[in-house]
Amino acid sequence: MATDTDLEYLRSIAESGRRAPLLGGRFFVWWGTLAGVTLLLHWSILTGVLAVPTSMLGALWLGYGMVGIIGSHVLARGLRGKPGKGAVGNMAERAVWGATTAAIFAYAIGVAVAVGLGQGSAILFDTIPVVGFCGYGISFSVTAAMGGPGWMKAMAWMSWLAAAGGLYLVGTPGFYLYAAAVVLLLALAPGLIILRNEPEAGQVSDE
């Protein structure tokens, strides 16, 4: 049977998630900017704005993944000494966004293998950002529920609406221009807000 001390401890953990600022802003900005630029380059190659053969699209996205992962490891080092890392909100943010990223990469690899083996149409590649937007929505929703800012609930609905709207453009070059705009809105903009509120290393938090 839980004692008053146990209940107070659990209550303090829950409250810490609400008070501690989120620390994932740098990753939002990094991945949002990188994905937005890559999507724009994809659109530019498809439409002939850039004189690059479409056969290079695979290399473009491979480079995106490699650069993104390396950059994330570098950025993670900057979190050393930051207060609030153990807060419920930040632990939930790391877990859900990490799972979302893994799911998107797994889906992308599955599509690449299926298309490469002739078991799927190349249009499946266009569905990868759509799946990503659905994942964004889930991640925003969970982060908000675990102590993140309330505006993330609105971002979750915007993500799901963006996924639905994107399906209308799948199979057209314009889809990648649309996806670039959505990524900058859903990742870069929130990231800048979170980064602005991020505490300095060594700063005492309220947790």
PDB file of C-alpha atoms in Angstrom:
ATOM      1  CA  MET A   1       0.000   0.000   0.000  1.00  0.00           C
ATOM      2  CA  ALA A   2       1.384   3.389  -0.993  1.00  0.00           C
ATOM      3  CA  THR A   3       2.340   5.690   1.861  1.00  0.00           C
ATOM      4  CA  ASP A   4       1.988   9.473   1.945  1.00  0.00           C
ATOM      5  CA  THR A   5       5.723   9.686   1.228  1.00  0.00           C
ATOM      6  CA  ASP A   6       5.349   7.491  -1.868  1.00  0.00           C
ATOM      7  CA  LEU A   7       2.450   9.566  -3.151  1.00  0.00           C
ATOM      8  CA  GLU A   8       4.370  12.782  -2.582  1.00  0.00           C
ATOM      9  CA  TYR A   9       7.337  11.367  -4.500  1.00  0.00           C
ATOM     10  CA  LEU A  10       5.161  10.390  -7.470  1.00  0.00           C
ATOM     11  CA  ARG A  11       3.485  13.791  -7.380  1.00  0.00           C
ATOM     12  CA  SER A  12       6.875  15.540  -7.426  1.00  0.00           C
ATOM     13  CA  ILE A  13       7.943  13.494 -10.469  1.00  0.00           C
ATOM     14  CA  ALA A  14       4.777  14.439 -12.338  1.00  0.00           C
ATOM     15  CA  GLU A  15       5.183  18.090 -11.456  1.00  0.00           C
ATOM     16  CA  SER A  16       8.824  18.114 -12.568  1.00  0.00           C
ATOM     17  CA  GLY A  17       7.687  17.216 -16.069  1.00  0.00           C
ATOM     18  CA  ARG A  18       5.460  20.278 -16.154  1.00  0.00           C
ATOM     19  CA  ARG A  19       8.016  22.730 -14.813  1.00  0.00           C
ATOM     20  CA  ALA A  20      11.229  21.725 -16.550  1.00  0.00           C
ATOM     21  CA  PRO A  21      11.789  23.326 -19.987  1.00  0.00           C
ATOM     22  CA  LEU A  22      12.093  20.939 -22.919  1.00  0.00           C
ATOM     23  CA  LEU A  23      15.593  20.346 -24.267  1.00  0.00           C
ATOM     24  CA  GLY A  24      14.888  19.002 -27.741  1.00  0.00           C
ATOM     25  CA  GLY A  25      14.788  22.323 -29.572  1.00  0.00           C
ATOM     26  CA  ARG A  26      18.201  21.915 -31.166  1.00  0.00           C
ATOM     27  CA  PHE A  27      17.151  18.585 -32.683  1.00  0.00           C
ATOM     28  CA  PHE A  28      13.924  20.072 -34.049  1.00  0.00           C
ATOM     29  CA  VAL A  29      15.913  22.860 -35.710  1.00  0.00           C
ATOM     30  CA  TRP A  30      18.599  20.507 -37.030  1.00  0.00           C
ATOM     31  CA  TRP A  31      16.328  17.854 -38.504  1.00  0.00           C
ATOM     32  CA  GLY A  32      13.722  20.378 -39.645  1.00  0.00           C
ATOM     33  CA  THR A  33      16.259  22.464 -41.530  1.00  0.00           C
ATOM     34  CA  LEU A  34      18.041  19.432 -42.988  1.00  0.00           C
ATOM     35  CA  ALA A  35      14.796  17.753 -44.091  1.00  0.00           C
ATOM     36  CA  GLY A  36      13.403  20.991 -45.499  1.00  0.00           C
ATOM     37  CA  VAL A  37      16.523  21.618 -47.589  1.00  0.00           C
ATOM     38  CA  THR A  38      16.627  17.990 -48.776  1.00  0.00           C
ATOM     39  CA  LEU A  39      12.966  18.082 -49.812  1.00  0.00           C
ATOM     40  CA  LEU A  40      13.580  21.319 -51.720  1.00  0.00           C
ATOM     41  CA  LEU A  41      16.544  19.734 -53.494  1.00  0.00           C
ATOM     42  CA  HIS A  42      14.385  16.710 -54.336  1.00  0.00           C
ATOM     43  CA  TRP A  43      11.740  18.990 -55.837  1.00  0.00           C
ATOM     44  CA  SER A  44      14.416  20.931 -57.750  1.00  0.00           C
ATOM     45  CA  ILE A  45      15.813  17.737 -59.275  1.00  0.00           C
ATOM     46  CA  LEU A  46      12.383  16.398 -60.231  1.00  0.00           C
ATOM     47  CA  THR A  47      11.367  19.640 -61.918  1.00  0.00           C
ATOM     48  CA  GLY A  48      14.694  20.209 -63.675  1.00  0.00           C
ATOM     49  CA  VAL A  49      15.530  23.363 -61.729  1.00  0.00           C
ATOM     50  CA  LEU A  50      18.802  21.625 -60.923  1.00  0.00           C
ATOM     51  CA  ALA A  51      20.559  19.830 -63.768  1.00  0.00           C
ATOM     52  CA  VAL A  52      21.019  16.659 -61.732  1.00  0.00           C
ATOM     53  CA  PRO A  53      19.809  13.223 -62.904  1.00  0.00           C
ATOM     54  CA  THR A  54      16.965  11.733 -60.878  1.00  0.00           C
ATOM     55  CA  SER A  55      19.138   8.672 -60.316  1.00  0.00           C
ATOM     56  CA  MET A  56      20.943  10.779 -57.703  1.00  0.00           C
ATOM     57  CA  LEU A  57      17.850  11.065 -55.498  1.00  0.00           C
ATOM     58  CA  GLY A  58      18.794   7.925 -53.604  1.00  0.00           C
ATOM     59  CA  ALA A  59      22.233   9.341 -52.818  1.00  0.00           C
ATOM     60  CA  LEU A  60      20.601  12.605 -51.730  1.00  0.00           C
ATOM     61  CA  TRP A  61      18.454  10.878 -49.123  1.00  0.00           C
ATOM     62  CA  LEU A  62      21.240   8.565 -48.018  1.00  0.00           C
ATOM     63  CA  GLY A  63      23.365  11.634 -47.383  1.00  0.00           C
ATOM     64  CA  TYR A  64      20.468  13.221 -45.495  1.00  0.00           C
ATOM     65  CA  GLY A  65      20.283  10.267 -43.119  1.00  0.00           C
ATOM     66  CA  MET A  66      24.024  10.051 -42.522  1.00  0.00           C
ATOM     67  CA  VAL A  67      24.507  13.782 -41.984  1.00  0.00           C
ATOM     68  CA  GLY A  68      21.431  13.927 -39.774  1.00  0.00           C
ATOM     69  CA  ILE A  69      22.583  11.137 -37.468  1.00  0.00           C
ATOM     70  CA  ILE A  70      26.115  12.522 -37.171  1.00  0.00           C
ATOM     71  CA  GLY A  71      24.761  15.995 -36.431  1.00  0.00           C
ATOM     72  CA  SER A  72      22.415  14.636 -33.760  1.00  0.00           C
ATOM     73  CA  HIS A  73      25.315  12.959 -31.939  1.00  0.00           C
ATOM     74  CA  VAL A  74      27.267  16.213 -31.987  1.00  0.00           C
ATOM     75  CA  LEU A  75      24.283  18.208 -30.734  1.00  0.00           C
ATOM     76  CA  ALA A  76      23.621  15.703 -27.944  1.00  0.00           C
ATOM     77  CA  ARG A  77      27.009  16.525 -26.432  1.00  0.00           C
ATOM     78  CA  GLY A  78      25.813  20.070 -25.874  1.00  0.00           C
ATOM     79  CA  LEU A  79      23.135  18.803 -23.488  1.00  0.00           C
ATOM     80  CA  ARG A  80      25.704  17.834 -20.877  1.00  0.00           C
ATOM     81  CA  GLY A  81      25.139  19.870 -17.748  1.00  0.00           C
ATOM     82  CA  LYS A  82      21.707  21.040 -18.834  1.00  0.00           C
ATOM     83  CA  PRO A  83      19.162  21.015 -15.982  1.00  0.00           C
ATOM     84  CA  GLY A  84      15.928  19.106 -16.360  1.00  0.00           C
ATOM     85  CA  LYS A  85      17.257  16.162 -18.397  1.00  0.00           C
ATOM     86  CA  GLY A  86      15.697  13.742 -15.908  1.00  0.00           C
ATOM     87  CA  ALA A  87      12.312  15.470 -15.852  1.00  0.00           C
ATOM     88  CA  VAL A  88       9.343  13.417 -17.032  1.00  0.00           C
ATOM     89  CA  GLY A  89       8.629  15.826 -19.892  1.00  0.00           C
ATOM     90  CA  ASN A  90      12.142  15.568 -21.282  1.00  0.00           C
ATOM     91  CA  MET A  91      12.338  11.801 -20.868  1.00  0.00           C
ATOM     92  CA  ALA A  92       9.014  11.451 -22.680  1.00  0.00           C
ATOM     93  CA  GLU A  93      10.181  13.830 -25.427  1.00  0.00           C
ATOM     94  CA  ARG A  94      13.369  11.850 -26.017  1.00  0.00           C
ATOM     95  CA  ALA A  95      11.562   8.515 -26.017  1.00  0.00           C
ATOM     96  CA  VAL A  96       8.662   9.392 -28.300  1.00  0.00           C
ATOM     97  CA  TRP A  97      10.655  11.416 -30.828  1.00  0.00           C
ATOM     98  CA  GLY A  98      13.375   8.766 -30.874  1.00  0.00           C
ATOM     99  CA  ALA A  99      10.747   6.111 -31.564  1.00  0.00           C
ATOM    100  CA  THR A 100       9.169   8.271 -34.274  1.00  0.00           C
ATOM    101  CA  THR A 101      12.514   8.778 -36.002  1.00  0.00           C
ATOM    102  CA  ALA A 102      13.249   5.043 -35.866  1.00  0.00           C
ATOM    103  CA  ALA A 103       9.817   4.237 -37.305  1.00  0.00           C
ATOM    104  CA  ILE A 104      10.265   6.672 -40.198  1.00  0.00           C
ATOM    105  CA  PHE A 105      13.703   5.285 -41.020  1.00  0.00           C
ATOM    106  CA  ALA A 106      12.397   1.704 -40.824  1.00  0.00           C
ATOM    107  CA  TYR A 107       9.521   2.545 -43.162  1.00  0.00           C
ATOM    108  CA  ALA A 108      11.877   4.328 -45.581  1.00  0.00           C
ATOM    109  CA  ILE A 109      14.252   1.357 -45.663  1.00  0.00           C
ATOM    110  CA  GLY A 110      11.322  -0.998 -46.236  1.00  0.00           C
ATOM    111  CA  VAL A 111      10.096   1.110 -49.149  1.00  0.00           C
ATOM    112  CA  ALA A 112      13.572   1.264 -50.681  1.00  0.00           C
ATOM    113  CA  VAL A 113      13.974  -2.513 -50.455  1.00  0.00           C
ATOM    114  CA  ALA A 114      10.477  -3.202 -51.828  1.00  0.00           C
ATOM    115  CA  VAL A 115      10.932  -0.867 -54.776  1.00  0.00           C
ATOM    116  CA  GLY A 116      14.469  -2.095 -55.401  1.00  0.00           C
ATOM    117  CA  LEU A 117      13.229  -5.693 -55.588  1.00  0.00           C
ATOM    118  CA  GLY A 118      10.403  -4.729 -57.900  1.00  0.00           C
ATOM    119  CA  GLN A 119       7.728  -5.481 -55.311  1.00  0.00           C
ATOM    120  CA  GLY A 120       6.393  -1.938 -55.061  1.00  0.00           C
ATOM    121  CA  SER A 121       5.811   1.194 -57.092  1.00  0.00           C
ATOM    122  CA  ALA A 122       8.202   4.146 -56.850  1.00  0.00           C
ATOM    123  CA  ILE A 123       5.240   6.246 -55.687  1.00  0.00           C
ATOM    124  CA  LEU A 124       5.718   4.601 -52.289  1.00  0.00           C
ATOM    125  CA  PHE A 125       8.654   6.955 -51.747  1.00  0.00           C
ATOM    126  CA  ASP A 126       6.187   9.850 -51.671  1.00  0.00           C
ATOM    127  CA  THR A 127       4.369   8.262 -48.754  1.00  0.00           C
ATOM    128  CA  ILE A 128       7.424   8.457 -46.476  1.00  0.00           C
ATOM    129  CA  PRO A 129       6.883  12.139 -45.537  1.00  0.00           C
ATOM    130  CA  VAL A 130       3.173  11.412 -45.018  1.00  0.00           C
ATOM    131  CA  VAL A 131       4.035   8.671 -42.526  1.00  0.00           C
ATOM    132  CA  GLY A 132       6.500  11.098 -40.962  1.00  0.00           C
ATOM    133  CA  PHE A 133       3.808  13.737 -40.454  1.00  0.00           C
ATOM    134  CA  CYS A 134       1.583  11.160 -38.733  1.00  0.00           C
ATOM    135  CA  GLY A 135       4.516  10.355 -36.437  1.00  0.00           C
ATOM    136  CA  TYR A 136       5.023  14.057 -35.741  1.00  0.00           C
ATOM    137  CA  GLY A 137       1.409  14.287 -34.616  1.00  0.00           C
ATOM    138  CA  ILE A 138       1.724  11.369 -32.214  1.00  0.00           C
ATOM    139  CA  SER A 139       4.984  12.744 -30.798  1.00  0.00           C
ATOM    140  CA  PHE A 140       3.602  16.235 -30.295  1.00  0.00           C
ATOM    141  CA  SER A 141       0.508  14.798 -28.608  1.00  0.00           C
ATOM    142  CA  VAL A 142       2.480  12.587 -26.201  1.00  0.00           C
ATOM    143  CA  THR A 143       4.983  15.327 -25.357  1.00  0.00           C
ATOM    144  CA  ALA A 144       2.165  17.764 -24.575  1.00  0.00           C
ATOM    145  CA  ALA A 145       0.419  15.182 -22.380  1.00  0.00           C
ATOM    146  CA  MET A 146       3.625  14.517 -20.424  1.00  0.00           C
ATOM    147  CA  GLY A 147       4.250  18.114 -19.452  1.00  0.00           C
ATOM    148  CA  GLY A 148       5.179  19.801 -22.733  1.00  0.00           C
ATOM    149  CA  PRO A 149       3.703  23.170 -23.753  1.00  0.00           C
ATOM    150  CA  GLY A 150       0.002  23.233 -24.579  1.00  0.00           C
ATOM    151  CA  TRP A 151       0.582  24.576 -28.082  1.00  0.00           C
ATOM    152  CA  MET A 152       1.989  21.173 -29.028  1.00  0.00           C
ATOM    153  CA  LYS A 153      -1.574  19.833 -29.049  1.00  0.00           C
ATOM    154  CA  ALA A 154      -2.339  22.216 -31.901  1.00  0.00           C
ATOM    155  CA  MET A 155       0.872  21.138 -33.637  1.00  0.00           C
ATOM    156  CA  ALA A 156      -0.302  17.527 -33.390  1.00  0.00           C
ATOM    157  CA  TRP A 157      -3.543  18.307 -35.231  1.00  0.00           C
ATOM    158  CA  MET A 158      -1.657  20.354 -37.812  1.00  0.00           C
ATOM    159  CA  SER A 159       0.630  17.373 -38.407  1.00  0.00           C
ATOM    160  CA  TRP A 160      -2.279  15.009 -39.015  1.00  0.00           C
ATOM    161  CA  LEU A 161      -4.005  17.483 -41.300  1.00  0.00           C
ATOM    162  CA  ALA A 162      -0.732  17.934 -43.206  1.00  0.00           C
ATOM    163  CA  ALA A 163      -0.536  14.153 -43.671  1.00  0.00           C
ATOM    164  CA  ALA A 164      -4.086  14.048 -45.034  1.00  0.00           C
ATOM    165  CA  GLY A 165      -3.465  17.010 -47.357  1.00  0.00           C
ATOM    166  CA  GLY A 166      -0.209  15.526 -48.596  1.00  0.00           C
ATOM    167  CA  LEU A 167      -1.944  12.438 -49.925  1.00  0.00           C
ATOM    168  CA  TYR A 168      -3.716  14.648 -52.457  1.00  0.00           C
ATOM    169  CA  LEU A 169      -0.337  15.626 -53.960  1.00  0.00           C
ATOM    170  CA  VAL A 170       1.384  12.244 -53.811  1.00  0.00           C
ATOM    171  CA  GLY A 171       2.804  11.356 -57.207  1.00  0.00           C
ATOM    172  CA  THR A 172       3.433  14.958 -58.260  1.00  0.00           C
ATOM    173  CA  PRO A 173       6.648  17.023 -58.004  1.00  0.00           C
ATOM    174  CA  GLY A 174       4.669  19.625 -56.067  1.00  0.00           C
ATOM    175  CA  PHE A 175       4.341  17.160 -53.202  1.00  0.00           C
ATOM    176  CA  TYR A 176       7.982  17.717 -52.252  1.00  0.00           C
ATOM    177  CA  LEU A 177       7.572  21.483 -52.225  1.00  0.00           C
ATOM    178  CA  TYR A 178       4.513  21.018 -50.006  1.00  0.00           C
ATOM    179  CA  ALA A 179       6.400  18.623 -47.728  1.00  0.00           C
ATOM    180  CA  ALA A 180       9.312  21.061 -47.384  1.00  0.00           C
ATOM    181  CA  ALA A 181       6.957  23.833 -46.250  1.00  0.00           C
ATOM    182  CA  VAL A 182       5.226  21.502 -43.787  1.00  0.00           C
ATOM    183  CA  VAL A 183       8.508  20.315 -42.265  1.00  0.00           C
ATOM    184  CA  LEU A 184       9.739  23.866 -41.768  1.00  0.00           C
ATOM    185  CA  LEU A 185       6.445  24.706 -40.054  1.00  0.00           C
ATOM    186  CA  LEU A 186       6.225  21.593 -37.893  1.00  0.00           C
ATOM    187  CA  ALA A 187       9.887  21.177 -36.961  1.00  0.00           C
ATOM    188  CA  LEU A 188      11.893  24.355 -37.461  1.00  0.00           C
ATOM    189  CA  ALA A 189       9.352  26.794 -35.980  1.00  0.00           C
ATOM    190  CA  PRO A 190       8.665  24.761 -32.783  1.00  0.00           C
ATOM    191  CA  GLY A 191      12.370  24.068 -32.433  1.00  0.00           C
ATOM    192  CA  LEU A 192      13.223  27.754 -32.374  1.00  0.00           C
ATOM    193  CA  ILE A 193      10.592  28.355 -29.678  1.00  0.00           C
ATOM    194  CA  ILE A 194      11.861  25.472 -27.520  1.00  0.00           C
ATOM    195  CA  LEU A 195      15.488  26.500 -28.048  1.00  0.00           C
ATOM    196  CA  ARG A 196      14.709  30.055 -26.950  1.00  0.00           C
ATOM    197  CA  ASN A 197      13.357  28.745 -23.628  1.00  0.00           C
ATOM    198  CA  GLU A 198      16.155  26.241 -23.054  1.00  0.00           C
ATOM    199  CA  PRO A 199      18.037  26.833 -19.780  1.00  0.00           C
ATOM    200  CA  GLU A 200      21.779  27.410 -19.724  1.00  0.00           C
ATOM    201  CA  ALA A 201      24.114  24.645 -18.578  1.00  0.00           C
ATOM    202  CA  GLY A 202      24.426  24.744 -14.807  1.00  0.00           C
ATOM    203  CA  GLN A 203      21.314  26.865 -14.405  1.00  0.00           C
ATOM    204  CA  VAL A 204      19.130  25.713 -11.537  1.00  0.00           C
ATOM    205  CA  SER A 205      15.767  24.397 -12.652  1.00  0.00           C
ATOM    206  CA  ASP A 206      12.509  24.047 -10.759  1.00  0.00           C
ATOM    207  CA  GLU A 207      12.411  20.279 -10.838  1.00  0.00           C
TER     208      GLU A 207
END
